[in-house]
Amino acid sequence: MAIIAAILVIGDRSPQIRDALEDQLREILQTQQARDRVGGVAHVIDGDTLDINGTRIRMFGIDAPEGRQTCRRDRSDWACGEASTDALVKVVDRREVRCEQRDTDRYGRVVAECWNGNRNLNAWMVAEGWAVAYRQYGGAIYDAEEQAAKDARRGVWSSRFDMPWDWRKRASGS
């Protein structure tokens, strides 16, 4: 902000100083943009977490069943947490992914929306029923995708299940 204010104050009175300040501002903005984007070959950690070149990325606005979490369908349990992870593996499968940072979580992970080509992976996971909309953090961003998955009984919506945040709370004993 100080650089922008200085550019405005200096105006045309000192073109060399103004140009130097504008160059500094461009450099700061480019550095910020680079920090806000992560791209490369993605490795799936679980249904809502990726690793790109050593950067852990928590997918914004979604929550997927945990790896050990089970769901109940036709009077038997099935490994819905593993199925969620497997679904993301199949769509990402060590392909190029780009993520745009929205936040940083309490564990230091980048919280981001991620794309494989033109496919928004966050929205895809919810629309296919492999993750739920995480309204506590993403608001209503994926409500339409979740409703479509529910209506079509896709993924976890084909069964009875605990919301991932409730399952984690119960599993940790809190």
CSV table of C-alpha atoms in Angstrom, one decimal:
chain,number,residue,atom,x,y,z
A,1,MET,CA,0.0,0.0,0.0
A,2,ALA,CA,2.9,2.4,0.8
A,3,ILE,CA,4.3,1.9,-2.7
A,4,ILE,CA,0.9,2.6,-4.3
A,5,ALA,CA,0.5,5.8,-2.2
A,6,ALA,CA,4.0,6.9,-3.2
A,7,ILE,CA,3.3,6.4,-6.9
A,8,LEU,CA,0.1,8.5,-6.5
A,9,VAL,CA,1.9,11.3,-4.6
A,10,ILE,CA,4.9,11.4,-6.9
A,11,GLY,CA,2.8,11.3,-10.1
A,12,ASP,CA,4.6,12.8,-13.0
A,13,ARG,CA,6.9,15.0,-10.9
A,14,SER,CA,9.7,12.4,-10.8
A,15,PRO,CA,9.3,9.8,-13.6
A,16,GLN,CA,12.4,7.9,-12.6
A,17,ILE,CA,11.2,7.4,-9.0
A,18,ARG,CA,7.7,6.6,-10.2
A,19,ASP,CA,9.0,4.0,-12.7
A,20,ALA,CA,11.2,2.4,-10.0
A,21,LEU,CA,8.3,2.2,-7.6
A,22,GLU,CA,6.0,0.7,-10.3
A,23,ASP,CA,8.7,-1.9,-11.0
A,24,GLN,CA,8.9,-2.8,-7.3
A,25,LEU,CA,5.1,-3.1,-7.2
A,26,ARG,CA,5.0,-5.4,-10.3
A,27,GLU,CA,7.7,-7.6,-8.7
A,28,ILE,CA,5.7,-7.8,-5.4
A,29,LEU,CA,2.5,-8.7,-7.3
A,30,GLN,CA,4.2,-11.3,-9.4
A,31,THR,CA,5.7,-12.9,-6.3
A,32,GLN,CA,2.3,-12.9,-4.6
A,33,GLN,CA,0.6,-14.5,-7.6
A,34,ALA,CA,3.3,-17.2,-7.8
A,35,ARG,CA,2.7,-17.9,-4.1
A,36,ASP,CA,-1.0,-18.1,-4.6
A,37,ARG,CA,-0.8,-20.7,-7.3
A,38,VAL,CA,0.7,-24.2,-7.0
A,39,GLY,CA,1.0,-26.5,-10.0
A,40,GLY,CA,2.6,-29.7,-11.1
A,41,VAL,CA,2.1,-33.4,-10.9
A,42,ALA,CA,-0.3,-34.2,-8.1
A,43,HIS,CA,-0.1,-37.1,-5.7
A,44,VAL,CA,-3.3,-37.9,-3.9
A,45,ILE,CA,-3.0,-38.2,-0.1
A,46,ASP,CA,-6.7,-38.8,0.5
A,47,GLY,CA,-10.1,-37.7,-0.9
A,48,ASP,CA,-9.5,-34.0,-0.2
A,49,THR,CA,-5.7,-33.6,0.1
A,50,LEU,CA,-3.1,-33.5,-2.6
A,51,ASP,CA,0.7,-33.1,-2.6
A,52,ILE,CA,2.3,-31.1,-5.4
A,53,ASN,CA,6.1,-30.9,-5.3
A,54,GLY,CA,6.1,-31.2,-1.5
A,55,THR,CA,3.3,-28.7,-1.0
A,56,ARG,CA,0.3,-30.2,0.9
A,57,ILE,CA,-2.9,-28.9,-0.4
A,58,ARG,CA,-6.3,-29.2,1.4
A,59,MET,CA,-9.0,-28.8,-1.2
A,60,PHE,CA,-11.2,-25.8,-0.4
A,61,GLY,CA,-14.8,-26.1,0.5
A,62,ILE,CA,-15.0,-29.9,0.6
A,63,ASP,CA,-14.6,-32.7,3.1
A,64,ALA,CA,-14.1,-36.3,2.1
A,65,PRO,CA,-14.6,-39.4,4.2
A,66,GLU,CA,-11.4,-40.3,6.1
A,67,GLY,CA,-9.3,-43.3,4.9
A,68,ARG,CA,-10.5,-45.6,7.7
A,69,GLN,CA,-14.1,-44.4,7.5
A,70,THR,CA,-16.8,-46.8,6.5
A,71,CYS,CA,-20.4,-46.3,5.2
A,72,ARG,CA,-23.3,-48.6,5.5
A,73,ARG,CA,-25.2,-49.9,2.4
A,74,ASP,CA,-27.4,-53.0,2.0
A,75,ARG,CA,-26.8,-54.0,5.6
A,76,SER,CA,-23.1,-54.1,5.3
A,77,ASP,CA,-20.2,-51.7,5.7
A,78,TRP,CA,-18.1,-50.6,2.8
A,79,ALA,CA,-14.8,-48.6,2.7
A,80,CYS,CA,-16.2,-45.3,1.6
A,81,GLY,CA,-13.0,-43.4,2.7
A,82,GLU,CA,-10.8,-45.6,0.6
A,83,ALA,CA,-13.3,-45.3,-2.3
A,84,SER,CA,-13.2,-41.5,-2.1
A,85,THR,CA,-9.4,-41.6,-2.2
A,86,ASP,CA,-9.4,-44.0,-5.1
A,87,ALA,CA,-11.8,-41.8,-7.1
A,88,LEU,CA,-9.5,-38.8,-6.8
A,89,VAL,CA,-6.5,-41.0,-7.7
A,90,LYS,CA,-8.3,-42.2,-10.9
A,91,VAL,CA,-9.1,-38.6,-12.0
A,92,VAL,CA,-5.7,-37.1,-11.1
A,93,ASP,CA,-3.5,-40.2,-11.6
A,94,ARG,CA,-0.2,-38.2,-11.4
A,95,ARG,CA,-1.4,-35.7,-14.0
A,96,GLU,CA,-0.7,-32.0,-14.0
A,97,VAL,CA,-2.9,-30.1,-11.5
A,98,ARG,CA,-3.1,-26.4,-10.8
A,99,CYS,CA,-4.4,-25.1,-7.5
A,100,GLU,CA,-5.3,-21.5,-6.6
A,101,GLN,CA,-4.8,-20.8,-2.9
A,102,ARG,CA,-7.7,-19.4,-0.9
A,103,ASP,CA,-6.2,-19.8,2.6
A,104,THR,CA,-3.8,-21.6,4.8
A,105,ASP,CA,-5.2,-24.0,7.4
A,106,ARG,CA,-4.1,-24.4,11.0
A,107,TYR,CA,-1.7,-27.3,10.0
A,108,GLY,CA,0.1,-25.0,7.5
A,109,ARG,CA,-1.5,-26.6,4.4
A,110,VAL,CA,-2.4,-24.5,1.4
A,111,VAL,CA,-6.2,-24.5,1.1
A,112,ALA,CA,-7.1,-24.2,-2.6
A,113,GLU,CA,-9.4,-24.9,-5.5
A,114,CYS,CA,-7.7,-27.3,-7.9
A,115,TRP,CA,-8.1,-28.1,-11.5
A,116,ASN,CA,-7.1,-30.8,-13.9
A,117,GLY,CA,-7.4,-29.1,-17.2
A,118,ASN,CA,-10.8,-27.4,-17.1
A,119,ARG,CA,-12.2,-29.8,-14.5
A,120,ASN,CA,-12.6,-28.2,-11.0
A,121,LEU,CA,-11.6,-31.2,-8.9
A,122,ASN,CA,-13.2,-29.8,-5.7
A,123,ALA,CA,-16.6,-29.5,-7.5
A,124,TRP,CA,-16.1,-32.9,-9.2
A,125,MET,CA,-15.5,-34.8,-5.9
A,126,VAL,CA,-18.7,-33.3,-4.5
A,127,ALA,CA,-20.8,-33.9,-7.7
A,128,GLU,CA,-19.7,-37.5,-7.8
A,129,GLY,CA,-20.5,-38.0,-4.1
A,130,TRP,CA,-17.0,-38.7,-3.0
A,131,ALA,CA,-16.9,-35.6,-0.8
A,132,VAL,CA,-19.4,-33.3,0.8
A,133,ALA,CA,-19.7,-29.6,0.7
A,134,TYR,CA,-17.8,-28.2,3.7
A,135,ARG,CA,-20.1,-25.2,4.4
A,136,GLN,CA,-18.2,-24.2,7.6
A,137,TYR,CA,-15.3,-23.2,5.4
A,138,GLY,CA,-16.7,-22.9,1.8
A,139,GLY,CA,-20.2,-21.6,2.4
A,140,ALA,CA,-22.6,-22.6,-0.3
A,141,ILE,CA,-20.0,-22.9,-3.1
A,142,TYR,CA,-20.7,-26.6,-3.8
A,143,ASP,CA,-24.3,-26.8,-2.7
A,144,ALA,CA,-25.6,-27.6,-6.3
A,145,GLU,CA,-23.1,-30.3,-6.8
A,146,GLU,CA,-24.0,-31.9,-3.5
A,147,GLN,CA,-27.7,-31.8,-4.2
A,148,ALA,CA,-27.1,-33.4,-7.6
A,149,ALA,CA,-25.0,-36.2,-6.0
A,150,LYS,CA,-27.7,-36.8,-3.3
A,151,ASP,CA,-30.5,-36.9,-5.9
A,152,ALA,CA,-28.6,-39.4,-8.0
A,153,ARG,CA,-27.5,-41.4,-5.0
A,154,ARG,CA,-23.8,-41.2,-6.1
A,155,GLY,CA,-20.8,-42.2,-3.9
A,156,VAL,CA,-21.5,-41.9,-0.2
A,157,TRP,CA,-25.0,-40.7,-0.9
A,158,SER,CA,-25.8,-44.3,-1.9
A,159,SER,CA,-25.5,-45.3,1.7
A,160,ARG,CA,-25.8,-44.1,5.3
A,161,PHE,CA,-22.7,-42.4,6.6
A,162,ASP,CA,-21.4,-40.0,9.1
A,163,MET,CA,-20.3,-36.6,7.9
A,164,PRO,CA,-16.5,-36.7,7.9
A,165,TRP,CA,-16.2,-34.0,10.6
A,166,ASP,CA,-18.5,-36.0,12.8
A,167,TRP,CA,-16.6,-39.2,12.1
A,168,ARG,CA,-13.3,-37.5,12.9
A,169,LYS,CA,-14.6,-36.1,16.2
A,170,ARG,CA,-15.9,-39.5,17.2
A,171,ALA,CA,-12.7,-41.3,16.2
A,172,SER,CA,-10.6,-38.9,18.2
A,173,GLY,CA,-12.8,-39.3,21.2
A,174,SER,CA,-13.5,-35.5,21.5
